JSON list of C-alpha atoms and ligand atoms in Angstrom, two decimals:
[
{"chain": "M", "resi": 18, "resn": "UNK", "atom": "CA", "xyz": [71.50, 28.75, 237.92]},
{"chain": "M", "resi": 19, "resn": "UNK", "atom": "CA", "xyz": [68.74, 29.74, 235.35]},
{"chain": "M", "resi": 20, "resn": "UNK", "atom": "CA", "xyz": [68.07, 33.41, 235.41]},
{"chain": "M", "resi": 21, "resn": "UNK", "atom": "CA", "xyz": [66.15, 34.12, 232.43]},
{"chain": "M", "resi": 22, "resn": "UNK", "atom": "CA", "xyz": [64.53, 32.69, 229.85]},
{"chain": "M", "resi": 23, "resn": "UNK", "atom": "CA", "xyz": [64.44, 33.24, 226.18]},
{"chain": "M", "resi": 24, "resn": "UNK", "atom": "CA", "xyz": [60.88, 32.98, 224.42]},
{"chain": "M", "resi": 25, "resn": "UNK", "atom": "CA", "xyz": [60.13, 32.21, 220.65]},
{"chain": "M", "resi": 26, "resn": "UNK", "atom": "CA", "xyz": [56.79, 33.71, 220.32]},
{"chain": "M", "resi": 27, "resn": "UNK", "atom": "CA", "xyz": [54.90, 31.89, 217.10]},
{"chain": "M", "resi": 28, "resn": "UNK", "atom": "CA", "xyz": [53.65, 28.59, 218.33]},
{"chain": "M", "resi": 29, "resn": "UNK", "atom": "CA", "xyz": [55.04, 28.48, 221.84]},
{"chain": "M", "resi": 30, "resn": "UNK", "atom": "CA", "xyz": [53.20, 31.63, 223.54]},
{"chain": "M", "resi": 31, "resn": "UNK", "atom": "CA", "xyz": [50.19, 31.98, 221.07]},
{"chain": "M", "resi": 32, "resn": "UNK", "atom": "CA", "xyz": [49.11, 29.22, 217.98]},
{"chain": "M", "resi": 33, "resn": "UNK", "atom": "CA", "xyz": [50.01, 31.94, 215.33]},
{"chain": "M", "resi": 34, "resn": "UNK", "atom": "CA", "xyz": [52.42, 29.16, 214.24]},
{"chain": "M", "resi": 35, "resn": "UNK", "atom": "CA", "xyz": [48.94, 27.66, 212.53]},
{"chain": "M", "resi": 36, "resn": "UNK", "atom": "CA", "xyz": [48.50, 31.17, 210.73]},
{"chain": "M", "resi": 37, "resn": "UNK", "atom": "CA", "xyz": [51.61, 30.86, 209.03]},
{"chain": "M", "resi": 38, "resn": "UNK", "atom": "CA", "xyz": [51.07, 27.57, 208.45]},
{"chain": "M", "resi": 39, "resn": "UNK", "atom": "CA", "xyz": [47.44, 28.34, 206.65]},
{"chain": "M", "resi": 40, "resn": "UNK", "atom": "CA", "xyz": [49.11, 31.20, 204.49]},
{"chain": "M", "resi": 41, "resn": "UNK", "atom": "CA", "xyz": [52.34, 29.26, 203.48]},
{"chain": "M", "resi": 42, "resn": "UNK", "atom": "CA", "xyz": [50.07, 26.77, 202.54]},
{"chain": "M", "resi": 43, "resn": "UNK", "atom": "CA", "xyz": [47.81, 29.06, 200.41]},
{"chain": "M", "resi": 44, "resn": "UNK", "atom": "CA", "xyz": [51.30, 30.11, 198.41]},
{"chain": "M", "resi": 45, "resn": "UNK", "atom": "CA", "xyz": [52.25, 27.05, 198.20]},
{"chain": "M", "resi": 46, "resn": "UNK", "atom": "CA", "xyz": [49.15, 25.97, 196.10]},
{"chain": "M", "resi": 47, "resn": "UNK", "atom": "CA", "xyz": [49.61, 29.96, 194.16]},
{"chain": "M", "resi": 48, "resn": "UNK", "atom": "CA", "xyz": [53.60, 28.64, 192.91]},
{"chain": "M", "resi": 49, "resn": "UNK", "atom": "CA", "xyz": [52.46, 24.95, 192.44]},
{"chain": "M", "resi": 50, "resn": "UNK", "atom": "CA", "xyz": [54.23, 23.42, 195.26]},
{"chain": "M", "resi": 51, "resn": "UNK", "atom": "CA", "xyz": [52.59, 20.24, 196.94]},
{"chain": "M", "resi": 52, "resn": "UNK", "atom": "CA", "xyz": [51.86, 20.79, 200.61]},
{"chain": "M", "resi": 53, "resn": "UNK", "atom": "CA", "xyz": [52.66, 18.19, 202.83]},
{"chain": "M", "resi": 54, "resn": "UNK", "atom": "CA", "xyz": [53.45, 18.33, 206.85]},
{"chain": "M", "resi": 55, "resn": "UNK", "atom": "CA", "xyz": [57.18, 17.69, 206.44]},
{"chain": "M", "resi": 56, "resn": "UNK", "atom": "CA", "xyz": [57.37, 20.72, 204.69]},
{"chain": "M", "resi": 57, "resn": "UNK", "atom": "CA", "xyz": [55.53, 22.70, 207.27]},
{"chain": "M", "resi": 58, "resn": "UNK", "atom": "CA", "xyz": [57.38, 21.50, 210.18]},
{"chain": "M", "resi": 59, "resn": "UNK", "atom": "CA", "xyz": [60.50, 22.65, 207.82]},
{"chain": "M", "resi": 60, "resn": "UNK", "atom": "CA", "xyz": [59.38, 25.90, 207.84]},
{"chain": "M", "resi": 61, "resn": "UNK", "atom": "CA", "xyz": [58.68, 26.56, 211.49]},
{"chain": "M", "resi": 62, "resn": "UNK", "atom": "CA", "xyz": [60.86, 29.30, 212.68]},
{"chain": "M", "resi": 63, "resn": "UNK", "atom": "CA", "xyz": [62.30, 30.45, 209.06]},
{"chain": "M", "resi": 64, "resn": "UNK", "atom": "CA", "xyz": [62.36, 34.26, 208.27]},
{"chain": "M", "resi": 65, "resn": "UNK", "atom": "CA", "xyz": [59.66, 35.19, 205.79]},
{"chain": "M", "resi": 66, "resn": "UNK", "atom": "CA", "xyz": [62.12, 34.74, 202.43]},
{"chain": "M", "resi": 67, "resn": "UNK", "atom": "CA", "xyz": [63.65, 31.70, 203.68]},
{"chain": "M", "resi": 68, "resn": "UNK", "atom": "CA", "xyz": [60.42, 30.36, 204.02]},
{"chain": "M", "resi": 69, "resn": "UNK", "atom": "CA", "xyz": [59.30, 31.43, 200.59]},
{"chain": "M", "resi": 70, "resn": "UNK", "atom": "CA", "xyz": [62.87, 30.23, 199.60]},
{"chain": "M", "resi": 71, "resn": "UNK", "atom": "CA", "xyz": [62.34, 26.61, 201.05]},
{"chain": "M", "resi": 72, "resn": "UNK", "atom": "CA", "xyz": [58.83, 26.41, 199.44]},
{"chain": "M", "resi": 73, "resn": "UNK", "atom": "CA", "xyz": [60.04, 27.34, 195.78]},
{"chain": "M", "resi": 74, "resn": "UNK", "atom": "CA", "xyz": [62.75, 24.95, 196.05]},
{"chain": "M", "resi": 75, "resn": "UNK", "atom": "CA", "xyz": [60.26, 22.01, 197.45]},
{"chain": "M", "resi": 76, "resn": "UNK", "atom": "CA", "xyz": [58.88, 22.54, 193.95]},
{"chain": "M", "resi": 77, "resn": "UNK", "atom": "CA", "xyz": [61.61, 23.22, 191.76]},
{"chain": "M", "resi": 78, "resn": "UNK", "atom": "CA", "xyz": [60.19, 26.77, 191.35]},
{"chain": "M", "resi": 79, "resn": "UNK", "atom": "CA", "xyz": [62.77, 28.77, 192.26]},
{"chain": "M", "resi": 80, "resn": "UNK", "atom": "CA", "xyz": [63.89, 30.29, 189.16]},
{"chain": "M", "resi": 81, "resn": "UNK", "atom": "CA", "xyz": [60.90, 30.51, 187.52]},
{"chain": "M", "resi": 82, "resn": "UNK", "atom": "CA", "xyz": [60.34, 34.17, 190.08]},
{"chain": "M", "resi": 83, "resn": "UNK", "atom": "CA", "xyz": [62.18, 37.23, 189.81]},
{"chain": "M", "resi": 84, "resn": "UNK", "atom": "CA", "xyz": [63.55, 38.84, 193.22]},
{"chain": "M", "resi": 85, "resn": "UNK", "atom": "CA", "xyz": [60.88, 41.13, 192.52]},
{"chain": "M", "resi": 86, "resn": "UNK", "atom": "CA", "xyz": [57.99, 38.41, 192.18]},
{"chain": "M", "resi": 87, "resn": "UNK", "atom": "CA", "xyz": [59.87, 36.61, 195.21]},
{"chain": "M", "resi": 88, "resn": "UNK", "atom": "CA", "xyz": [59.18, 39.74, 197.24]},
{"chain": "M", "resi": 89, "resn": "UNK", "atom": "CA", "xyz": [55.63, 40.00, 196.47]},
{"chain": "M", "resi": 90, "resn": "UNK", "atom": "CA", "xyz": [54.79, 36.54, 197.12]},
{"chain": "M", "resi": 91, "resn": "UNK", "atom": "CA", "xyz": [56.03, 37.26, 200.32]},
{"chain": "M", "resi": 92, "resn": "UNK", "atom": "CA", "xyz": [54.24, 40.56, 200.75]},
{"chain": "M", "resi": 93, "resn": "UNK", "atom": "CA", "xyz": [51.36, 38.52, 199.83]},
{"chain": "M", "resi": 94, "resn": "UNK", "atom": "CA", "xyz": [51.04, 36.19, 202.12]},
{"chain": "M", "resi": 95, "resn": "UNK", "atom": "CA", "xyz": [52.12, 38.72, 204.67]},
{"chain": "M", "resi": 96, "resn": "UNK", "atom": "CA", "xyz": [49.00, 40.64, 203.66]},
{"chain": "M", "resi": 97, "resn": "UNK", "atom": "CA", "xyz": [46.89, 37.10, 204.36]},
{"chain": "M", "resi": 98, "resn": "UNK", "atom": "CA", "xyz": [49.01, 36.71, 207.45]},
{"chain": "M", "resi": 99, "resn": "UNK", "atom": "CA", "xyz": [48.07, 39.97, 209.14]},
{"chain": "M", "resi": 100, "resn": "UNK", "atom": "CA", "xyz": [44.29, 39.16, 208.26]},
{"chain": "M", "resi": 101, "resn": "UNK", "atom": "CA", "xyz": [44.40, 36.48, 210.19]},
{"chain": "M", "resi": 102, "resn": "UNK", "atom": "CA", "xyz": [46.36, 38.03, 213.50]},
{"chain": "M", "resi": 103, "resn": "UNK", "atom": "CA", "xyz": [44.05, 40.48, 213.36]},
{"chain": "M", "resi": 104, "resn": "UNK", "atom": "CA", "xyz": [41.26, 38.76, 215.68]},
{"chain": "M", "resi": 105, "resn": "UNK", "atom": "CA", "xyz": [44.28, 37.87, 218.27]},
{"chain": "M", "resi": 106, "resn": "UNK", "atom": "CA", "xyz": [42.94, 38.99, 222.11]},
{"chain": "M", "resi": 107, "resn": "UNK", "atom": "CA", "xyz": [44.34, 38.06, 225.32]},
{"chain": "M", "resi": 108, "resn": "UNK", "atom": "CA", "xyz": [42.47, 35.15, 225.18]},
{"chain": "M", "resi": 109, "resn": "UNK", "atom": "CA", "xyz": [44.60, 33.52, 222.59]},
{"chain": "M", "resi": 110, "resn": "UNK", "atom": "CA", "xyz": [47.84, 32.76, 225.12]},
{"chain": "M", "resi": 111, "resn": "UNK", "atom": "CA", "xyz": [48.19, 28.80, 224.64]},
{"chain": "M", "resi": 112, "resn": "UNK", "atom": "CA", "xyz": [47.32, 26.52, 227.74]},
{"chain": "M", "resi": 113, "resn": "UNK", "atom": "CA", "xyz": [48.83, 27.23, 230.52]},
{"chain": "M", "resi": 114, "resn": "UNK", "atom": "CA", "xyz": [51.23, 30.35, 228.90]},
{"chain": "M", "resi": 115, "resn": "UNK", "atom": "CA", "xyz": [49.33, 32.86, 231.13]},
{"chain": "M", "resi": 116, "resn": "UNK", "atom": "CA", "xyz": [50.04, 31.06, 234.20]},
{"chain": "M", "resi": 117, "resn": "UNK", "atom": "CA", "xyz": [53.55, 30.77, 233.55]},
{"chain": "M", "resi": 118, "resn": "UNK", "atom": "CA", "xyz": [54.51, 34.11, 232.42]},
{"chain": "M", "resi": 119, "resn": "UNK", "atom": "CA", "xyz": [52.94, 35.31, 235.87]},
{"chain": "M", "resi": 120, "resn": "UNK", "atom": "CA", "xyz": [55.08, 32.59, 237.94]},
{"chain": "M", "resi": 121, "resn": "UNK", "atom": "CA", "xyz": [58.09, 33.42, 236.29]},
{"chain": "M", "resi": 122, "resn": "UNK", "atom": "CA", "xyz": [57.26, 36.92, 236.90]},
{"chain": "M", "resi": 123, "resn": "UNK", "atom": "CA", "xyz": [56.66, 36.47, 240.18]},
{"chain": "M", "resi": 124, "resn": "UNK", "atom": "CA", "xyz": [59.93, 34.54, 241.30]},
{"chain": "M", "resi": 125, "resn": "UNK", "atom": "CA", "xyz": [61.95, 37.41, 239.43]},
{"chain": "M", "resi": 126, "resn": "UNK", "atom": "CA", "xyz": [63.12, 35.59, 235.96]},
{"chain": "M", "resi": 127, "resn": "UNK", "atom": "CA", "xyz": [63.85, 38.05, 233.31]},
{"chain": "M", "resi": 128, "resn": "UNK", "atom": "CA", "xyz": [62.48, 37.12, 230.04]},
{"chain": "M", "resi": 129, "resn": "UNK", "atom": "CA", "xyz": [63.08, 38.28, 226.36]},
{"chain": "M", "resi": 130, "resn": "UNK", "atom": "CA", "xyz": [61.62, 37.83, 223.09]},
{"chain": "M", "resi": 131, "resn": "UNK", "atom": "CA", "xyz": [63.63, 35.57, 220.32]},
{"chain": "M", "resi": 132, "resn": "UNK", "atom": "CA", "xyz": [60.88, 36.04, 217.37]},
{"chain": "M", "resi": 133, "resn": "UNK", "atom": "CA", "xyz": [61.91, 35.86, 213.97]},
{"chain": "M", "resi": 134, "resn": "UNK", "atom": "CA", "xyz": [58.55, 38.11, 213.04]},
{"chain": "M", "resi": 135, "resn": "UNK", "atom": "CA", "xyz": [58.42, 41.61, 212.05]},
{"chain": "M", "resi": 136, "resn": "UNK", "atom": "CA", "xyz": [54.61, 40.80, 213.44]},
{"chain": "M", "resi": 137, "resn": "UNK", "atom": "CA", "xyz": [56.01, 40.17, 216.99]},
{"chain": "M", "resi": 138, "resn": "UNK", "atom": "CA", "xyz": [55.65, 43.59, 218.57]},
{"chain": "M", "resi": 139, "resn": "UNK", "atom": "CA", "xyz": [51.92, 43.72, 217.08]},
{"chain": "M", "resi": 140, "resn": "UNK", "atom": "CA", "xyz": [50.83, 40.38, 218.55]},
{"chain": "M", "resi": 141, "resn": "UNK", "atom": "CA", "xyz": [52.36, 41.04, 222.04]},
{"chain": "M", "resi": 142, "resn": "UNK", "atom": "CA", "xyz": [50.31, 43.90, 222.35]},
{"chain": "M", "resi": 143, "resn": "UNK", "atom": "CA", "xyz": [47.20, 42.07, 221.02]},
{"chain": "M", "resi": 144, "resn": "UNK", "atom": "CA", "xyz": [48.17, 39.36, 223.59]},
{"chain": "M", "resi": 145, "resn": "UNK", "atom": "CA", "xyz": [48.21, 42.28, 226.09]},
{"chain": "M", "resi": 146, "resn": "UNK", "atom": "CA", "xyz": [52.02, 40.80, 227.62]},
{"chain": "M", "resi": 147, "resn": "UNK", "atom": "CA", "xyz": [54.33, 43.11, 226.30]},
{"chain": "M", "resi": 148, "resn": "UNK", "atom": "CA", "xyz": [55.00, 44.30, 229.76]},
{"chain": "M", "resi": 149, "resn": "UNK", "atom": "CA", "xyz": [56.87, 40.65, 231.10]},
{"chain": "M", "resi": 150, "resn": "UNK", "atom": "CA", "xyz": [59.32, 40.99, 228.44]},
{"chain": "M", "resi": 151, "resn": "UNK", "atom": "CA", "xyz": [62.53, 43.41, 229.14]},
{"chain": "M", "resi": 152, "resn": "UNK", "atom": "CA", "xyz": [63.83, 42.95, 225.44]},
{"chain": "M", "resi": 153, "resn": "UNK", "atom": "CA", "xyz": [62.44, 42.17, 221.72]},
{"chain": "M", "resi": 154, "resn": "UNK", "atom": "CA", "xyz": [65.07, 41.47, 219.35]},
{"chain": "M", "resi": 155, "resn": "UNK", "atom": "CA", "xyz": [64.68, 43.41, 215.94]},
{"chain": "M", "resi": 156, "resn": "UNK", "atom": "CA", "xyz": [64.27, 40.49, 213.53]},
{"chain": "M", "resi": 157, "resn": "UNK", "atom": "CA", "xyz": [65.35, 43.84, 211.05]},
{"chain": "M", "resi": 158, "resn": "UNK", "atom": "CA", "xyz": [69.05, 43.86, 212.99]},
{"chain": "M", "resi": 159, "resn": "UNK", "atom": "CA", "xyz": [69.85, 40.23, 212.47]},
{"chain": "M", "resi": 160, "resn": "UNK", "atom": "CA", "xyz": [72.59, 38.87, 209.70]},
{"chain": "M", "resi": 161, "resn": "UNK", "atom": "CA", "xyz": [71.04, 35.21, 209.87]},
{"chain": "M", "resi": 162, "resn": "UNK", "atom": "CA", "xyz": [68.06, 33.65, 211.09]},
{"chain": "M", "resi": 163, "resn": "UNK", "atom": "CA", "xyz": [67.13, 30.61, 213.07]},
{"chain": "M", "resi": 164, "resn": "UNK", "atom": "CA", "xyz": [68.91, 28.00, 212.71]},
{"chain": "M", "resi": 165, "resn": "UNK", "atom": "CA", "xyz": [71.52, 30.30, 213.35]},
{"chain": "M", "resi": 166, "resn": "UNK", "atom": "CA", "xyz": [72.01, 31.61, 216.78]},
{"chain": "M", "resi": 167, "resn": "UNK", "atom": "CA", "xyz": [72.31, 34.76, 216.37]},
{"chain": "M", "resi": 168, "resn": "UNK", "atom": "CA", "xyz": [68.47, 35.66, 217.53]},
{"chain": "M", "resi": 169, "resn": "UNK", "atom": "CA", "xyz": [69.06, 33.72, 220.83]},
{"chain": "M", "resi": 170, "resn": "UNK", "atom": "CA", "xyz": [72.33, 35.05, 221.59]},
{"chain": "M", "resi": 171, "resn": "UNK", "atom": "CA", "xyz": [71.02, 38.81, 221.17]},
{"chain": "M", "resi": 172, "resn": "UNK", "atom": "CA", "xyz": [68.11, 37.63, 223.35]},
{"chain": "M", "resi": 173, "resn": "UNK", "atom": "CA", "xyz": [70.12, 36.84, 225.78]},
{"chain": "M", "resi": 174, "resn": "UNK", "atom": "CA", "xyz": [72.39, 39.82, 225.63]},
{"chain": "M", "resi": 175, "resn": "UNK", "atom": "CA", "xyz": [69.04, 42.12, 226.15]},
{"chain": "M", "resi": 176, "resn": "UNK", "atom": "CA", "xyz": [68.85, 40.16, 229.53]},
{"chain": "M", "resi": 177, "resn": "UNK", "atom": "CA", "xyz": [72.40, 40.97, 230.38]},
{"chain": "M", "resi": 178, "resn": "UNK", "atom": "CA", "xyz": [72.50, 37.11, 231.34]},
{"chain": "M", "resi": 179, "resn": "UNK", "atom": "CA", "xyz": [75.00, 34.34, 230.49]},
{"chain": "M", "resi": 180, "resn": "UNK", "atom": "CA", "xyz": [73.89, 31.38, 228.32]},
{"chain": "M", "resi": 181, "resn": "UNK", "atom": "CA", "xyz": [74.47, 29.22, 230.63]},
{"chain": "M", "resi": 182, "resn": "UNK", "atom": "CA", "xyz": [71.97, 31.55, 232.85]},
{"chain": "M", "resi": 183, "resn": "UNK", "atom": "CA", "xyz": [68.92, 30.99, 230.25]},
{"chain": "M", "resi": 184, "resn": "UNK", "atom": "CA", "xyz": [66.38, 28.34, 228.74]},
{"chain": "M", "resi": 185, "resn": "UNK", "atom": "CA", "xyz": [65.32, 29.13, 225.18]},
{"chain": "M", "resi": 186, "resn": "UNK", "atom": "CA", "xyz": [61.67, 27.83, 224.75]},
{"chain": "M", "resi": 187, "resn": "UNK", "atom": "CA", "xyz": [60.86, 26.79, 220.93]},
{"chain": "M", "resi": 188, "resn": "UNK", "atom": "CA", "xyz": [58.08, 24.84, 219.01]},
{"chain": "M", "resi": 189, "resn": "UNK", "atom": "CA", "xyz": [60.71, 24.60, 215.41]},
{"chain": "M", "resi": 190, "resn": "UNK", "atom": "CA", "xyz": [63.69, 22.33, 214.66]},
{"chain": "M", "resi": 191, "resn": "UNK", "atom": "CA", "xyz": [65.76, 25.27, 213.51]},
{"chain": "M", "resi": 192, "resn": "UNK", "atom": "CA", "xyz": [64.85, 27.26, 216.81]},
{"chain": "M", "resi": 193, "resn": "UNK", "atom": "CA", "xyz": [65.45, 24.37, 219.19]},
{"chain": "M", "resi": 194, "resn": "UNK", "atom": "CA", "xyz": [69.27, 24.01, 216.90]},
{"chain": "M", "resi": 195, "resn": "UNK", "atom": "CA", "xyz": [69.65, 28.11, 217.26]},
{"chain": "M", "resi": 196, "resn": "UNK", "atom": "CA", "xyz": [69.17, 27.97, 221.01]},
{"chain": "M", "resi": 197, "resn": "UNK", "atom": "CA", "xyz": [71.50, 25.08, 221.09]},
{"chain": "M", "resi": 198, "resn": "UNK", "atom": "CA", "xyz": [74.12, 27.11, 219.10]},
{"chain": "M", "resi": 199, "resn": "UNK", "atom": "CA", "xyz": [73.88, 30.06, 221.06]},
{"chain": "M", "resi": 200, "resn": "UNK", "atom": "CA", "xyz": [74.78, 27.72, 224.55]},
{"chain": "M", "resi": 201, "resn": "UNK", "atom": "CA", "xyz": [71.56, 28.44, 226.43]},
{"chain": "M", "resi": 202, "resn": "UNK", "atom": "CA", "xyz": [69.50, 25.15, 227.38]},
{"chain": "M", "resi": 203, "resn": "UNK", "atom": "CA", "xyz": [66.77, 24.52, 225.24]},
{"chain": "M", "resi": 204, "resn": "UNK", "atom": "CA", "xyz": [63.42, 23.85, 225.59]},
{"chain": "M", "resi": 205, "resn": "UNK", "atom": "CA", "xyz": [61.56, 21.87, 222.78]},
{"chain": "M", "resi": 206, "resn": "UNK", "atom": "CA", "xyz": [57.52, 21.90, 222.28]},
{"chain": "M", "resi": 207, "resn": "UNK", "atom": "CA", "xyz": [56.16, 19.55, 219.98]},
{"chain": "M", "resi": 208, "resn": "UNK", "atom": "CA", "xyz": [56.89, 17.30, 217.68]},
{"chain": "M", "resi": 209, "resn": "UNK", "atom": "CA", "xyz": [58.93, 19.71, 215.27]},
{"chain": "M", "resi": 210, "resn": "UNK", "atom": "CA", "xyz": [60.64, 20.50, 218.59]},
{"chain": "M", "resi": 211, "resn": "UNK", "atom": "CA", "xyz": [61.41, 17.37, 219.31]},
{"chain": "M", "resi": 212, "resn": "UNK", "atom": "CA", "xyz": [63.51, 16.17, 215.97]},
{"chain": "M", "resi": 213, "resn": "UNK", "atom": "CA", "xyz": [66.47, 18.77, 217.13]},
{"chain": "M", "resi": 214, "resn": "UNK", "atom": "CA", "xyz": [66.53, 16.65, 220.28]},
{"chain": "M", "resi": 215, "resn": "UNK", "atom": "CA", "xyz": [66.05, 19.60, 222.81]},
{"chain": "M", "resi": 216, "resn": "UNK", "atom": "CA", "xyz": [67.43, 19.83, 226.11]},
{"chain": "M", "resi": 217, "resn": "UNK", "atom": "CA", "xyz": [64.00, 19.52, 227.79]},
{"chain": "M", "resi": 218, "resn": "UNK", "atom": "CA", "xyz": [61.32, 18.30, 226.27]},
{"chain": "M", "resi": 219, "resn": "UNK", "atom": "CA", "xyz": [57.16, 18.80, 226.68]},
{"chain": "M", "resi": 220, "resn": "UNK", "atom": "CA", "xyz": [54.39, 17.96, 224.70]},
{"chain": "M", "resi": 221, "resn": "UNK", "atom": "CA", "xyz": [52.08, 20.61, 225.15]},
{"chain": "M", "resi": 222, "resn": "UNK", "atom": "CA", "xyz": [52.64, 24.09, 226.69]},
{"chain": "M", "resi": 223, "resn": "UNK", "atom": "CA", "xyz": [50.01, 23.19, 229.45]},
{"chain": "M", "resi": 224, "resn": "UNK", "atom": "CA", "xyz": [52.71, 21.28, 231.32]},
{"chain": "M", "resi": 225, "resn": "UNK", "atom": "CA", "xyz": [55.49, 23.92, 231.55]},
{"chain": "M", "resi": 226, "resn": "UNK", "atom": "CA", "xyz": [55.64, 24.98, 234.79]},
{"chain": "M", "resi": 227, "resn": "UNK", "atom": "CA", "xyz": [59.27, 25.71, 236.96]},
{"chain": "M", "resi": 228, "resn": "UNK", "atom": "CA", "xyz": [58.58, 22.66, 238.67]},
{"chain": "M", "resi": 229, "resn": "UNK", "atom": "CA", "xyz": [58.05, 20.68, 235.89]},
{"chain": "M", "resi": 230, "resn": "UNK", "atom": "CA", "xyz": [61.67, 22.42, 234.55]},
{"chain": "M", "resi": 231, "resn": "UNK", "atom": "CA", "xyz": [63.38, 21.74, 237.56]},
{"chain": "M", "resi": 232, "resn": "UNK", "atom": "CA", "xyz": [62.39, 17.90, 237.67]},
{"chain": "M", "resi": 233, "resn": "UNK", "atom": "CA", "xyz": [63.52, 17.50, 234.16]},
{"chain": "M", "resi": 234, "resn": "UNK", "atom": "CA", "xyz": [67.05, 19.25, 234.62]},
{"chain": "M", "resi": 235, "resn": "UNK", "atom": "CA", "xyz": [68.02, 17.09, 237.53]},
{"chain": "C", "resi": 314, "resn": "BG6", "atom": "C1", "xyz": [58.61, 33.01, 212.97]},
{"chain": "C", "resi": 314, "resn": "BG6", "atom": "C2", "xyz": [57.65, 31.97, 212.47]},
{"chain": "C", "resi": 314, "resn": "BG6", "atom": "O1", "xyz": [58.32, 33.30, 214.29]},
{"chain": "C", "resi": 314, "resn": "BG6", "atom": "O2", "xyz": [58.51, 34.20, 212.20]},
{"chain": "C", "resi": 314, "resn": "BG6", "atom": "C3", "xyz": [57.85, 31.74, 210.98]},
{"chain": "C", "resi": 314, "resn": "BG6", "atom": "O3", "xyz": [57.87, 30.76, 213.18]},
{"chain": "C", "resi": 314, "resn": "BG6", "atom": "C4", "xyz": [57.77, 33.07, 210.23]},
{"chain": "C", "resi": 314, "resn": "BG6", "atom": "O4", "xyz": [56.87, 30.85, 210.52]},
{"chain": "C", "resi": 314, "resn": "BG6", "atom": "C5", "xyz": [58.78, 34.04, 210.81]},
{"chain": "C", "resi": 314, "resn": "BG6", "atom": "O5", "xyz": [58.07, 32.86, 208.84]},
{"chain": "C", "resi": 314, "resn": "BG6", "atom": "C6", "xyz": [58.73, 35.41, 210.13]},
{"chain": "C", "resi": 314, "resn": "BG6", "atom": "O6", "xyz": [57.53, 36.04, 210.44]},
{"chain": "C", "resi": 314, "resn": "BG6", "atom": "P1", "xyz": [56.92, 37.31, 209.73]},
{"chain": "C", "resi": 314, "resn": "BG6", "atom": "O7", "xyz": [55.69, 37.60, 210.54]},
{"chain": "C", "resi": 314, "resn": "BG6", "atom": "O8", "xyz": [57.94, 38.41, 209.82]},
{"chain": "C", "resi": 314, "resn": "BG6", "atom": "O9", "xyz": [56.63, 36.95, 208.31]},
{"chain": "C", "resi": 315, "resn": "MG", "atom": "MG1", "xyz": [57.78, 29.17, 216.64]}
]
């Protein structure tokens, strides 16, 4: 029986995924790496210097940055990043996200935070919904990010729930593989989603519902 449920937060609770998007694009451009949408749907769900990793290499750039340089290319676009978040109210739940948190509220699910972003805490209070979460794991405390599951298996730990107990809700390839890893059932949003063959499966967050769970698990 599912208990609890896991959340990634960029791109499946609130479109922040696009923010990253926009700034990884703008260092892309600063380091002379072409953009295309492959490479953005490659770095869904990456920690900040794997992402900067992954867009160096797209390029063949990375050697031409010191650690250093590395570090403030990422601090950069951090910087850009935070600009952006900045204008984030309540309104800015995706479809249907508000209504969900409240119904799984309501019938008693416990629900944790799987964010790889040291912006997380910051844009759940923005959202105004850091309340319906009983854990946030420190991205700070992990050894690996997504795609390993380390992330979703402390998530699940801060629940006190099994894996088999939980759905893990992701909009990225390596989060929809990390949930995977980590035994819980996963549920994929999008098209990124969708390539690591998730467990459940919905185009838009509009349609997630318990309902609309339950009729897809049987
Ligand atoms: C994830 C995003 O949630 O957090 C990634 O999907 C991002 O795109 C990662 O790189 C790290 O976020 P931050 O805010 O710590 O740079
Ligand atoms: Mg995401």
């Amino acid at each position: 029986d599912i208990k609890g449920m896991t959340f990634d937060l960029d791109g499946v609770i609130t479109d922040t995924a696009s923010f990253h998007e926009k700034a990884w694009h703008q260092t892309a451009n600063e380091v002379g790496t072409v953009w295309t949408q492959a490479l953005a749907d490659q770095l869904k769900g990456l920690s900040r210097m794997d992402s900067l990793a992954l867009i160096l290499k797209a390029g063949h750039h990375e050697d031409d940055y010191t650690q250093a340089e590395k570090v403030s290319l990422a601090e950069k676009k951090n910087r850009y990043y935070q600009q952006l978040i900045t204008k984030l109210t309540a309104d800015d739940l995706l479809p249907g996200i508000g209504a969900f948190l409240n119904e799984l509220r309501s019938a008693g699910y416990r629900m944790s935070i799987a964010s790889a972003s040291k912006n997380a805490v910051t844009i759940l209070k923005q959202l105004q919904i850091t309340d319906y979460f009983q854990g946030i794991v420190d991205p700070a405390s992990l050894s690996a990010g997504k795609p390993d599951p380390e992330i979703f298996i402390k998530a699940g730990e801060l629940l006190a729930l099994p894996p088999m107990a939980l759905i893990g809700l992701e909009d990225a390839a390596a989060g929809v593989q990390s949930i995977k890893a980590a035994g819980q059932t996963a549920l994929g949003i999008g098209l990124a989603a969708k390539k690591a063959e998730p467990d459940l499966y919905f185009d838009r967050t509009q349609d997630i519902t318990l309902a609309a769970i339950h009729d897809k698990m049987n």
